[in-house]
PDB file of C-alpha atoms in Angstrom:
ATOM      1  CA  MET A   1     159.667  57.017-391.740  1.00 93.00           C
ATOM      2  CA  THR A   2     160.440  53.784-389.927  1.00 94.00           C
ATOM      3  CA  LEU A   3     162.667  52.470-392.746  1.00 92.00           C
ATOM      4  CA  TYR A   4     164.626  55.700-392.972  1.00 92.00           C
ATOM      5  CA  GLY A   5     164.976  55.864-389.203  1.00 95.00           C
ATOM      6  CA  LEU A   6     166.301  52.296-389.098  1.00 94.00           C
ATOM      7  CA  PHE A   7     168.723  53.093-391.921  1.00 92.00           C
ATOM      8  CA  VAL A   8     170.081  56.142-390.048  1.00 93.00           C
ATOM      9  CA  GLU A   9     170.304  54.255-386.749  1.00 95.00           C
ATOM     10  CA  ALA A  10     172.110  51.310-388.349  1.00 93.00           C
ATOM     11  CA  TYR A  11     174.592  53.595-390.124  1.00 92.00           C
ATOM     12  CA  THR A  12     175.202  55.647-386.985  1.00 93.00           C
ATOM     13  CA  ARG A  13     175.920  52.538-384.925  1.00 93.00           C
ATOM     14  CA  LEU A  14     177.962  50.711-387.572  1.00 91.00           C
ATOM     15  CA  LYS A  15     180.223  53.578-388.675  1.00 91.00           C
ATOM     16  CA  PRO A  16     182.370  53.756-385.520  1.00 91.00           C
ATOM     17  CA  LEU A  17     182.598  49.961-385.353  1.00 90.00           C
ATOM     18  CA  VAL A  18     183.824  49.445-388.910  1.00 88.00           C
ATOM     19  CA  ASN A  19     186.218  52.425-388.750  1.00 88.00           C
ATOM     20  CA  ARG A  20     187.613  51.554-385.309  1.00 87.00           C
ATOM     21  CA  ASP A  21     191.064  50.230-386.286  1.00 89.00           C
ATOM     22  CA  LEU A  22     191.941  52.369-389.304  1.00 93.00           C
ATOM     23  CA  GLY A  23     195.049  53.871-387.701  1.00 92.00           C
ATOM     24  CA  MET A  24     194.167  57.261-389.178  1.00 94.00           C
ATOM     25  CA  PRO A  25     191.273  59.725-389.199  1.00 93.00           C
ATOM     26  CA  GLU A  26     188.231  58.558-391.182  1.00 92.00           C
ATOM     27  CA  SER A  27     188.553  61.551-393.512  1.00 93.00           C
ATOM     28  CA  TRP A  28     192.116  60.529-394.401  1.00 95.00           C
ATOM     29  CA  PHE A  29     190.973  56.975-395.066  1.00 95.00           C
ATOM     30  CA  GLU A  30     188.228  58.219-397.407  1.00 94.00           C
ATOM     31  CA  VAL A  31     190.735  60.302-399.379  1.00 96.00           C
ATOM     32  CA  LEU A  32     193.249  57.453-399.635  1.00 97.00           C
ATOM     33  CA  LEU A  33     190.499  55.019-400.602  1.00 96.00           C
ATOM     34  CA  ARG A  34     189.270  57.283-403.416  1.00 95.00           C
ATOM     35  CA  LEU A  35     192.810  57.772-404.709  1.00 96.00           C
ATOM     36  CA  GLY A  36     193.646  54.080-404.349  1.00 96.00           C
ATOM     37  CA  ARG A  37     190.581  53.019-406.332  1.00 95.00           C
ATOM     38  CA  THR A  38     191.282  55.462-409.151  1.00 94.00           C
ATOM     39  CA  PRO A  39     193.468  54.350-412.076  1.00 92.00           C
ATOM     40  CA  GLY A  40     196.832  56.071-411.706  1.00 92.00           C
ATOM     41  CA  GLY A  41     196.061  56.986-408.085  1.00 94.00           C
ATOM     42  CA  ARG A  42     195.333  60.623-408.910  1.00 94.00           C
ATOM     43  CA  LEU A  43     192.321  62.897-408.994  1.00 94.00           C
ATOM     44  CA  ARG A  44     191.793  66.596-409.499  1.00 93.00           C
ATOM     45  CA  MET A  45     191.667  68.265-406.110  1.00 92.00           C
ATOM     46  CA  THR A  46     188.195  69.694-406.766  1.00 90.00           C
ATOM     47  CA  ASP A  47     186.817  66.307-407.808  1.00 91.00           C
ATOM     48  CA  LEU A  48     188.334  64.625-404.776  1.00 92.00           C
ATOM     49  CA  ALA A  49     186.951  67.291-402.434  1.00 91.00           C
ATOM     50  CA  ALA A  50     183.471  66.745-403.869  1.00 89.00           C
ATOM     51  CA  ALA A  51     183.813  62.957-403.646  1.00 88.00           C
ATOM     52  CA  VAL A  52     184.559  63.121-399.920  1.00 89.00           C
ATOM     53  CA  SER A  53     181.988  65.893-399.302  1.00 84.00           C
ATOM     54  CA  PHE A  54     184.412  68.641-398.274  1.00 81.00           C
ATOM     55  CA  SER A  55     184.396  72.305-399.226  1.00 77.00           C
ATOM     56  CA  SER A  56     187.406  73.289-401.306  1.00 72.00           C
ATOM     57  CA  GLY A  57     188.901  75.266-398.396  1.00 78.00           C
ATOM     58  CA  GLY A  58     188.327  72.473-395.908  1.00 86.00           C
ATOM     59  CA  PHE A  59     189.763  69.943-398.293  1.00 88.00           C
ATOM     60  CA  THR A  60     192.847  72.078-398.923  1.00 89.00           C
ATOM     61  CA  ARG A  61     193.612  72.046-395.184  1.00 92.00           C
ATOM     62  CA  LEU A  62     193.030  68.279-395.058  1.00 93.00           C
ATOM     63  CA  ALA A  63     195.302  67.755-398.083  1.00 94.00           C
ATOM     64  CA  ASP A  64     197.973  69.952-396.449  1.00 95.00           C
ATOM     65  CA  ARG A  65     198.046  67.650-393.410  1.00 96.00           C
ATOM     66  CA  MET A  66     198.066  64.508-395.542  1.00 96.00           C
ATOM     67  CA  GLU A  67     200.842  65.888-397.720  1.00 97.00           C
ATOM     68  CA  GLU A  68     202.896  66.733-394.617  1.00 97.00           C
ATOM     69  CA  ALA A  69     202.391  63.114-393.482  1.00 97.00           C
ATOM     70  CA  GLY A  70     203.702  61.901-396.866  1.00 97.00           C
ATOM     71  CA  LEU A  71     200.454  60.190-397.881  1.00 97.00           C
ATOM     72  CA  LEU A  72     199.770  62.264-400.985  1.00 97.00           C
ATOM     73  CA  ARG A  73     201.420  64.880-403.124  1.00 96.00           C
ATOM     74  CA  ARG A  74     200.035  67.569-405.357  1.00 95.00           C
ATOM     75  CA  ASP A  75     200.943  67.772-409.017  1.00 94.00           C
ATOM     76  CA  PRO A  76     200.043  70.717-411.209  1.00 92.00           C
ATOM     77  CA  CYS A  77     197.553  70.163-413.995  1.00 85.00           C
ATOM     78  CA  PRO A  78     199.378  70.563-417.315  1.00 85.00           C
ATOM     79  CA  HIS A  79     196.273  71.966-419.037  1.00 85.00           C
ATOM     80  CA  ASP A  80     194.907  74.280-416.323  1.00 85.00           C
ATOM     81  CA  ARG A  81     197.249  76.357-414.170  1.00 83.00           C
ATOM     82  CA  ARG A  82     194.481  76.887-411.600  1.00 85.00           C
ATOM     83  CA  ALA A  83     194.031  73.150-410.978  1.00 87.00           C
ATOM     84  CA  SER A  84     196.143  70.493-409.373  1.00 92.00           C
ATOM     85  CA  TYR A  85     195.970  66.765-408.815  1.00 94.00           C
ATOM     86  CA  ALA A  86     196.144  64.869-405.541  1.00 95.00           C
ATOM     87  CA  VAL A  87     198.377  61.850-406.112  1.00 96.00           C
ATOM     88  CA  LEU A  88     198.687  58.818-403.858  1.00 97.00           C
ATOM     89  CA  THR A  89     202.292  58.334-402.725  1.00 97.00           C
ATOM     90  CA  HIS A  90     203.958  55.001-402.028  1.00 97.00           C
ATOM     91  CA  GLU A  91     203.618  55.717-398.290  1.00 97.00           C
ATOM     92  CA  GLY A  92     199.953  56.574-398.815  1.00 97.00           C
ATOM     93  CA  GLY A  93     199.398  53.277-400.610  1.00 97.00           C
ATOM     94  CA  GLU A  94     201.010  51.352-397.768  1.00 97.00           C
ATOM     95  CA  ALA A  95     198.910  53.223-395.182  1.00 97.00           C
ATOM     96  CA  LEU A  96     195.798  52.469-397.236  1.00 97.00           C
ATOM     97  CA  ASP A  97     196.662  48.761-397.390  1.00 96.00           C
ATOM     98  CA  ARG A  98     197.057  48.611-393.588  1.00 96.00           C
ATOM     99  CA  ALA A  99     193.812  50.505-393.012  1.00 96.00           C
ATOM    100  CA  LEU A 100     191.921  48.363-395.529  1.00 95.00           C
ATOM    101  CA  ALA A 101     192.972  45.151-393.811  1.00 94.00           C
ATOM    102  CA  ALA A 102     191.552  46.414-390.518  1.00 93.00           C
ATOM    103  CA  HIS A 103     188.492  47.922-392.201  1.00 93.00           C
ATOM    104  CA  VAL A 104     187.594  44.754-394.115  1.00 93.00           C
ATOM    105  CA  ALA A 105     187.914  42.674-390.955  1.00 93.00           C
ATOM    106  CA  GLN A 106     185.561  45.037-389.103  1.00 93.00           C
ATOM    107  CA  LEU A 107     183.119  45.131-392.040  1.00 92.00           C
ATOM    108  CA  GLU A 108     182.966  41.337-392.060  1.00 94.00           C
ATOM    109  CA  LYS A 109     182.490  41.201-388.284  1.00 93.00           C
ATOM    110  CA  HIS A 110     179.877  43.934-387.889  1.00 93.00           C
ATOM    111  CA  PHE A 111     178.197  44.266-391.300  1.00 93.00           C
ATOM    112  CA  THR A 112     178.442  41.711-394.093  1.00 94.00           C
ATOM    113  CA  GLY A 113     179.043  38.790-391.755  1.00 94.00           C
ATOM    114  CA  ARG A 114     175.629  39.359-390.202  1.00 94.00           C
ATOM    115  CA  LEU A 115     173.834  39.049-393.534  1.00 96.00           C
ATOM    116  CA  SER A 116     173.101  36.060-395.726  1.00 96.00           C
ATOM    117  CA  GLU A 117     174.258  36.142-399.339  1.00 96.00           C
ATOM    118  CA  GLN A 118     170.665  36.763-400.407  1.00 97.00           C
ATOM    119  CA  ASP A 119     170.363  39.661-397.937  1.00 96.00           C
ATOM    120  CA  ARG A 120     173.653  41.188-399.159  1.00 95.00           C
ATOM    121  CA  GLN A 121     172.497  41.036-402.785  1.00 96.00           C
ATOM    122  CA  ALA A 122     169.138  42.579-401.917  1.00 96.00           C
ATOM    123  CA  LEU A 123     170.758  45.336-399.845  1.00 95.00           C
ATOM    124  CA  GLU A 124     173.219  46.117-402.642  1.00 95.00           C
ATOM    125  CA  ARG A 125     170.376  46.367-405.161  1.00 96.00           C
ATOM    126  CA  ILE A 126     168.370  48.620-402.834  1.00 95.00           C
ATOM    127  CA  LEU A 127     171.294  50.894-402.000  1.00 93.00           C
ATOM    128  CA  ARG A 128     172.216  51.266-405.684  1.00 94.00           C
ATOM    129  CA  THR A 129     168.610  52.178-406.453  1.00 95.00           C
ATOM    130  CA  LEU A 130     168.587  54.823-403.713  1.00 91.00           C
ATOM    131  CA  ARG A 131     171.996  56.182-404.694  1.00 87.00           C
ATOM    132  CA  ASP A 132     171.218  56.383-408.388  1.00 91.00           C
ATOM    133  CA  GLY A 133     167.837  58.011-407.769  1.00 89.00           C
ATOM    134  CA  ALA A 134     169.493  60.780-405.738  1.00 80.00           C
ATOM    135  CA  ARG A 135     171.695  62.029-408.594  1.00 76.00           C
TER     136      ARG A 135
END
C-alpha cells in the first residue's frame, strides 16, 4: 500500500508542475503528442480516443475544438465510411513543438533531473513491467 500511495502522491504532485507551461490544455497536448509520435501524423479517431482515455462522444467534442483551432483535421477513412482519421496539421505540429520544449524543460527540472541515471533506468524498467502487466 505504501508504494502505491507514494506513486499516486508523486504523480499527483508532479503532473501540474511538468504541464505548467504547455500553452494549451493538457488534453490537447496529449492528442497532439500521440499524433506527432505516429508515422504520418494520423490515427483513427476511435484509436486516438482510446489512447487518451476519452469516450468517443467526449473525444468528438475535444476534436471539434482542436479542429476549430486549426491543430488537427479529420479525413475520411477510404475503407470504412463510418470511420475517420485525426490528422496533425502544420499548425498543430508547430504548437506541439512549442509545448514539447516547455514540457521537456519542466520534466528535466522536476522529474528526470532529480534522478541518477541508474535510478532512471530502474524506474523505466519498473514502469514498463507495471504497464505491460496491466494489459
